Amino acid sequence: MYHPQQFDELRKQEDPLADRAVMDLINFPELSSEINLWEEIPSKIPAHFPASLHLFFEDYNNPATSQERKSLIQGQAFFNKRGDTYLAMLGFYSLPYCYAFANGAEVLVRSKRILEDSGKRLGETAKFLLDVFKPGAFIDSYQAFLTCAKIRLIHAYSRFFIHHYAHDWKPEFGKPINQEDLIGTNLAFSLLVVRGMRKVRATVTKEESENLLAYWKYLGKLLGIQTEFWPETSKEAFVLEQLIRKRHLRNSAAGEKLIQSLLSYFEQNQKETFLKGKSEALVSFLVGKEASQALGIHSEPIFIPEVVGSIFKLLGWKNYAGNQSHARFMKEFELSYSNQFGEAVQIHLPEQKRS
């Protein structure tokens, strides 16, 4: 099904279409500022944009197939009901799990914004999820195409700066933000979310789980991932995650720095007194013993599945009074972010000034 040799090759592969586009954005930085003003990808790309950017944005012109539309509608309905738990799993499970993979963590630790502005980076990731799961996204509303395009270009910016300025980058890390790491991150945002929900005794059917995989296959295509390697079934996803885990899950200084930065943010902003001082234990419970050891964090016997499940249910009722919906999730998120940082959350391309 999946072979290590395939993934050795994927570690050497990046995203040529986005990488060529970013080379021109570096040379013409005013174009990044122009893109940041868009609300969606225009139907006609401005004539003064170079060919690389025309080709890049044309990659978003293909309408969803009937099967993809079905998966999008079902996935958005799932998020509309379960988005609060989905977003909680993002912070307490998906991101920490990604940090436990040593080579991939080497890219993230080189971003001062992740280490020094954990809250803003977490907010941007939540904004991405809320954009791509908005009811009607990719079908009746097109803003999410631009969100995906920006994330893809931000990845390419990171690769550019690592290639040109990270003199301590080692060949054994693989190419920065390579295809294997992109696939692994997509698994963390799909398979691992479902696994986390089931850990806290939330019911997720096989049909819902496999539809989320289909949803993230569609998103993967928009994020520049080679989707021929993406799993179609829960069994395939399990096998793929096990392969990537065996290849890369291990302790690293990079992973420890990242998780400590995230845990520090959680503790500084924890409003629930009964969870104060418990962020590390909660993350450890969700990611499991092996990943906890890789991250250098410790668990406490205070958390069992029923307790954690009750905590998430309690917080859901407290925050949404049983009225869960995408609109409510978005409203509460934007209000919380604005109160904390004094600004609206934005996913923006880096804006470089000409030297």
Coordinates of C-alpha atoms in Angstrom, one line a residue:
M1 CA 0.0 0.0 0.0
Y2 CA 2.6 2.5 1.2
H3 CA 6.4 2.0 1.0
P4 CA 9.2 3.9 2.8
Q5 CA 11.0 4.4 -0.5
Q6 CA 8.0 6.4 -1.8
F7 CA 8.2 8.7 1.2
D8 CA 12.0 9.0 0.9
E9 CA 11.3 10.5 -2.5
L10 CA 8.4 12.7 -1.2
R11 CA 10.9 14.3 1.4
K12 CA 12.8 15.6 -1.6
Q13 CA 9.8 17.1 -3.3
E14 CA 8.3 20.6 -2.6
D15 CA 5.7 22.6 -4.5
P16 CA 7.2 23.9 -7.7
L17 CA 4.2 25.9 -8.8
A18 CA 4.0 27.9 -5.5
D19 CA 7.8 28.1 -5.3
R20 CA 8.1 29.8 -8.7
A21 CA 5.3 32.2 -7.8
V22 CA 7.1 33.2 -4.6
M23 CA 10.3 33.9 -6.4
D24 CA 8.4 36.5 -8.4
L25 CA 6.7 37.8 -5.2
I26 CA 10.1 38.3 -3.7
N27 CA 11.2 40.3 -6.7
F28 CA 8.0 42.3 -6.9
P29 CA 7.0 42.6 -3.2
E30 CA 4.2 45.1 -4.0
L31 CA 2.3 42.2 -5.5
S32 CA 2.0 40.5 -2.1
S33 CA 0.5 43.7 -0.7
E34 CA -2.0 43.7 -3.6
I35 CA -3.0 40.1 -3.0
N36 CA -3.5 40.9 0.7
L37 CA -6.2 43.4 -0.3
W38 CA -8.2 40.8 -2.3
E39 CA -11.4 39.3 -0.7
E40 CA -11.3 36.3 -3.2
I41 CA -9.2 35.3 -6.2
P42 CA -10.3 37.5 -9.1
S43 CA -11.8 35.8 -12.1
K44 CA -9.2 37.6 -14.2
I45 CA -5.7 37.9 -12.7
P46 CA -4.3 41.4 -13.3
A47 CA -2.3 41.7 -16.5
H48 CA 0.8 43.1 -14.7
F49 CA 1.2 39.9 -12.6
P50 CA 4.0 37.7 -13.9
A51 CA 3.3 34.4 -15.7
S52 CA 4.2 32.3 -12.6
L53 CA 1.4 33.9 -10.6
H54 CA -1.1 33.5 -13.5
L55 CA -0.3 29.8 -13.6
F56 CA -0.5 29.5 -9.8
F57 CA -3.9 31.1 -9.5
E58 CA -5.2 29.3 -12.5
D59 CA -4.7 26.1 -10.4
Y60 CA -7.8 27.3 -8.4
N61 CA -10.1 27.5 -11.5
N62 CA -11.2 23.9 -11.5
P63 CA -14.7 23.5 -10.1
A64 CA -15.4 20.7 -7.6
T65 CA -16.7 17.4 -9.1
S66 CA -20.1 16.2 -8.0
Q67 CA -18.5 13.7 -5.6
E68 CA -16.3 16.5 -4.2
R69 CA -19.3 18.7 -3.7
K70 CA -21.0 15.9 -1.8
S71 CA -18.0 15.6 0.5
L72 CA -17.8 19.3 1.0
I73 CA -21.4 19.6 2.0
Q74 CA -21.2 16.7 4.4
G75 CA -17.9 17.9 5.9
Q76 CA -19.3 21.4 6.5
A77 CA -22.4 19.9 8.2
F78 CA -20.1 17.9 10.5
F79 CA -18.1 21.0 11.4
N80 CA -21.3 23.0 11.9
K81 CA -22.2 20.6 14.7
R82 CA -18.8 19.7 16.1
G83 CA -16.6 22.7 15.3
D84 CA -16.0 23.6 19.0
T85 CA -14.4 20.1 19.6
Y86 CA -12.7 20.3 16.3
L87 CA -11.0 23.6 17.2
A88 CA -10.1 22.3 20.7
M89 CA -8.4 19.2 19.1
L90 CA -6.5 21.5 16.8
G91 CA -4.7 23.2 19.8
F92 CA -4.5 20.4 22.2
Y93 CA -3.8 17.5 19.9
S94 CA -3.1 18.2 16.2
L95 CA -0.4 20.9 16.6
P96 CA 1.4 19.2 19.5
Y97 CA 1.4 16.0 17.6
C98 CA 3.1 17.7 14.6
Y99 CA 5.7 19.1 17.0
A100 CA 6.7 15.5 18.0
F101 CA 7.9 14.8 14.4
A102 CA 11.5 16.0 14.6
N103 CA 12.4 16.8 11.0
G104 CA 9.2 18.7 10.4
A105 CA 9.6 20.6 13.7
E106 CA 12.9 22.0 12.3
V107 CA 11.0 24.2 9.9
L108 CA 8.6 25.5 12.5
V109 CA 11.2 26.3 15.1
R110 CA 12.9 28.6 12.7
S111 CA 9.9 30.9 12.7
K112 CA 10.2 33.4 15.5
R113 CA 6.4 34.1 15.1
I114 CA 5.6 30.6 16.1
L115 CA 7.8 30.7 19.2
E116 CA 7.1 34.3 20.2
D117 CA 3.5 34.8 19.0
S118 CA 2.0 31.4 19.6
G119 CA -1.4 32.9 20.2
K120 CA -1.5 34.7 16.9
R121 CA -0.2 31.7 15.0
L122 CA -2.8 29.4 16.7
G123 CA -5.4 32.1 15.8
E124 CA -4.4 32.1 12.2
T125 CA -4.6 28.3 12.0
A126 CA -8.1 28.4 13.6
K127 CA -9.1 31.1 11.0
F128 CA -7.9 28.8 8.2
L129 CA -10.1 26.0 9.6
L130 CA -13.1 28.3 10.0
D131 CA -12.7 29.6 6.4
V132 CA -12.4 26.2 4.8
F133 CA -15.3 24.7 6.7
K134 CA -17.7 27.7 6.2
P135 CA -21.1 26.5 4.9
G136 CA -21.0 26.9 1.1
A137 CA -17.2 27.2 0.9
F138 CA -15.8 26.2 -2.5
I139 CA -19.4 25.9 -3.8
D140 CA -21.3 29.1 -3.3
S141 CA -18.6 31.1 -1.6
Y142 CA -15.1 31.5 -2.9
Q143 CA -13.1 33.2 -0.2
A144 CA -11.7 29.9 1.0
F145 CA -9.9 29.4 -2.3
L146 CA -7.9 32.5 -1.5
T147 CA -7.3 31.3 2.0
C148 CA -5.8 28.1 0.7
A149 CA -3.8 29.9 -1.9
K150 CA -2.3 32.2 0.8
I151 CA -1.4 29.2 3.0
R152 CA 0.3 27.5 0.1
L153 CA 2.3 30.7 -0.7
I154 CA 3.2 31.2 2.9
H155 CA 4.7 27.6 2.9
A156 CA 6.7 28.6 -0.2
Y157 CA 7.9 31.8 1.5
S158 CA 9.2 29.6 4.4
R159 CA 11.0 27.3 2.0
F160 CA 12.6 30.3 0.2
F161 CA 13.9 31.8 3.4
I162 CA 15.2 28.5 4.7
H163 CA 17.0 27.7 1.5
H164 CA 18.6 31.2 1.3
Y165 CA 19.2 32.1 5.0
A166 CA 19.0 29.0 7.3
H167 CA 22.7 28.0 7.1
D168 CA 22.2 25.4 9.8
W169 CA 19.7 23.4 7.7
K170 CA 20.8 19.8 7.4
P171 CA 20.1 17.5 4.4
E172 CA 18.8 14.8 6.7
F173 CA 15.8 17.1 7.6
G174 CA 14.6 16.7 4.0
K175 CA 13.4 19.6 1.9
P176 CA 11.6 22.2 4.1
I177 CA 7.8 21.7 4.1
N178 CA 8.2 18.8 1.7
Q179 CA 5.4 16.6 0.4
E180 CA 5.7 14.0 3.2
D181 CA 5.4 16.7 5.9
L182 CA 2.5 18.3 4.1
I183 CA 0.7 14.9 4.0
G184 CA 1.5 14.3 7.7
T185 CA 0.1 17.7 8.6
N186 CA -3.1 17.0 6.7
L187 CA -3.5 13.7 8.6
A188 CA -3.0 15.7 11.9
F189 CA -5.9 17.9 10.9
S190 CA -8.2 15.1 9.8
L191 CA -7.4 11.6 11.1
L192 CA -6.0 12.8 14.4
V193 CA -9.0 15.1 15.1
V194 CA -11.3 12.1 14.7
R195 CA -9.0 9.9 16.9
G196 CA -9.0 12.7 19.5
M197 CA -12.8 12.9 19.5
R198 CA -13.1 9.2 20.0
K199 CA -10.5 9.4 22.8
V200 CA -12.9 11.6 24.7
R201 CA -15.8 9.3 24.0
A202 CA -17.4 11.4 21.3
T203 CA -19.1 9.4 18.6
V204 CA -17.7 9.7 15.1
T205 CA -19.0 7.2 12.5
K206 CA -16.9 5.5 9.9
E207 CA -18.8 7.4 7.2
E208 CA -18.1 10.7 8.9
S209 CA -14.4 9.8 9.4
E210 CA -14.0 8.8 5.7
N211 CA -15.8 11.9 4.5
L212 CA -13.4 14.1 6.5
L213 CA -10.6 12.3 4.7
A214 CA -12.3 13.1 1.4
Y215 CA -12.7 16.7 2.5
W216 CA -9.0 17.0 3.3
K217 CA -8.1 15.4 0.0
Y218 CA -9.9 18.3 -1.7
L219 CA -8.1 20.8 0.6
G220 CA -4.8 19.0 0.0
K221 CA -5.2 19.6 -3.7
L222 CA -5.7 23.3 -3.0
L223 CA -2.6 23.3 -0.7
G224 CA -0.3 21.8 -3.3
I225 CA -0.2 18.3 -2.0
Q226 CA 0.3 15.3 -4.3
T227 CA -3.1 13.7 -3.5
E228 CA -2.4 10.4 -5.2
F229 CA -0.7 9.4 -1.9
W230 CA -3.7 10.5 0.2
P231 CA -5.7 7.7 1.9
E232 CA -9.3 7.0 0.7
T233 CA -10.3 4.8 3.7
S234 CA -9.9 4.8 7.5
K235 CA -7.7 1.7 7.2
E236 CA -5.4 3.3 4.7
A237 CA -5.2 6.5 6.9
F238 CA -4.3 4.4 9.9
V239 CA -1.5 2.6 7.9
L240 CA -0.1 5.8 6.5
E241 CA 0.0 7.5 9.9
Q242 CA 1.8 4.5 11.4
L243 CA 4.4 4.7 8.6
I244 CA 5.1 8.4 9.1
R245 CA 5.1 8.0 12.9
K246 CA 7.7 5.2 12.6
R247 CA 9.8 7.3 10.3
H248 CA 9.8 10.6 12.2
L249 CA 8.4 10.5 15.7
R250 CA 11.3 11.2 18.0
N251 CA 12.6 13.7 20.5
S252 CA 14.2 16.9 19.3
A253 CA 15.2 20.3 20.8
A254 CA 13.0 21.9 18.1
G255 CA 9.9 20.0 19.2
E256 CA 10.5 20.7 22.9
K257 CA 10.8 24.5 22.2
L258 CA 7.6 24.5 20.2
I259 CA 5.5 22.6 22.7
Q260 CA 6.8 24.7 25.6
S261 CA 5.9 27.9 23.7
L262 CA 2.4 26.5 23.1
L263 CA 1.9 25.3 26.6
S264 CA 3.1 28.6 28.0
Y265 CA 0.5 30.4 25.9
F266 CA -2.3 28.0 27.1
E267 CA -1.4 28.6 30.7
Q268 CA -1.1 32.4 30.4
N269 CA -4.6 32.6 28.8
Q270 CA -6.4 29.8 30.6
K271 CA -9.6 31.3 32.0
E272 CA -10.9 28.1 33.6
T273 CA -9.5 27.8 37.1
F274 CA -10.0 24.0 37.2
L275 CA -7.8 23.7 34.1
K276 CA -5.0 26.0 35.4
G277 CA -1.8 24.2 35.4
K278 CA -3.3 21.2 33.6
S279 CA -2.5 22.1 29.9
E280 CA 0.6 19.8 29.8
A281 CA -1.4 16.9 31.3
L282 CA -4.3 17.4 28.8
V283 CA -2.0 17.5 25.8
S284 CA -0.2 14.4 27.0
F285 CA -3.4 12.6 27.5
L286 CA -4.5 13.3 23.9
V287 CA -1.2 12.8 22.1
G288 CA -0.4 9.6 24.0
K289 CA 2.7 8.2 25.8
E290 CA 5.0 7.9 22.7
A291 CA 4.4 11.4 21.4
S292 CA 4.6 12.8 25.0
Q293 CA 8.1 11.3 25.4
A294 CA 9.1 12.7 22.1
L295 CA 8.0 16.2 23.2
G296 CA 9.5 15.8 26.7
I297 CA 6.2 16.4 28.5
H298 CA 4.6 14.4 31.3
S299 CA 1.2 13.1 31.9
E300 CA -0.7 12.9 35.2
P301 CA -3.3 10.3 36.2
I302 CA -5.9 13.0 36.7
F303 CA -7.3 12.6 33.1
I304 CA -9.3 9.7 31.9
P305 CA -11.4 9.7 28.7
E306 CA -14.7 10.3 30.5
V307 CA -13.3 13.2 32.5
V308 CA -11.8 14.9 29.4
G309 CA -15.0 14.3 27.5
S310 CA -17.0 15.9 30.2
I311 CA -14.7 18.9 30.2
F312 CA -15.2 19.5 26.5
K313 CA -19.0 19.1 26.8
L314 CA -19.0 21.6 29.8
L315 CA -16.9 24.2 27.9
G316 CA -19.1 23.7 24.8
W317 CA -22.3 24.4 26.8
K318 CA -20.6 27.3 28.6
N319 CA -19.3 29.0 25.4
Y320 CA -22.2 28.2 23.1
A321 CA -25.2 27.3 25.4
G322 CA -25.9 24.3 23.2
N323 CA -26.2 26.5 20.1
Q324 CA -23.3 25.2 18.1
S325 CA -23.0 26.4 14.6
H326 CA -20.3 27.7 12.3
A327 CA -21.6 31.2 12.6
R328 CA -21.4 31.0 16.4
F329 CA -17.9 29.5 16.3
M330 CA -16.7 32.3 14.0
K331 CA -18.4 35.1 16.0
E332 CA -16.9 33.9 19.4
F333 CA -13.5 33.3 17.8
E334 CA -13.3 36.7 16.2
L335 CA -14.4 38.4 19.4
S336 CA -11.9 36.5 21.6
Y337 CA -9.1 37.2 19.2
S338 CA -9.9 40.9 19.0
N339 CA -10.1 41.2 22.8
Q340 CA -6.8 39.5 23.2
F341 CA -4.7 41.1 20.5
G342 CA -6.6 44.3 19.8
E343 CA -6.9 43.5 16.0
A344 CA -8.9 41.3 13.6
V345 CA -7.3 38.0 12.7
Q346 CA -5.8 38.0 9.2
I347 CA -4.0 35.5 7.0
H348 CA -1.6 37.7 5.1
L349 CA 1.3 37.0 2.8
P350 CA 4.6 38.5 4.1
E351 CA 5.0 42.1 2.8
Q352 CA 8.7 42.8 2.0
K353 CA 9.9 46.2 1.2
R354 CA 12.3 46.7 -1.7
S355 CA 15.8 47.2 -0.5

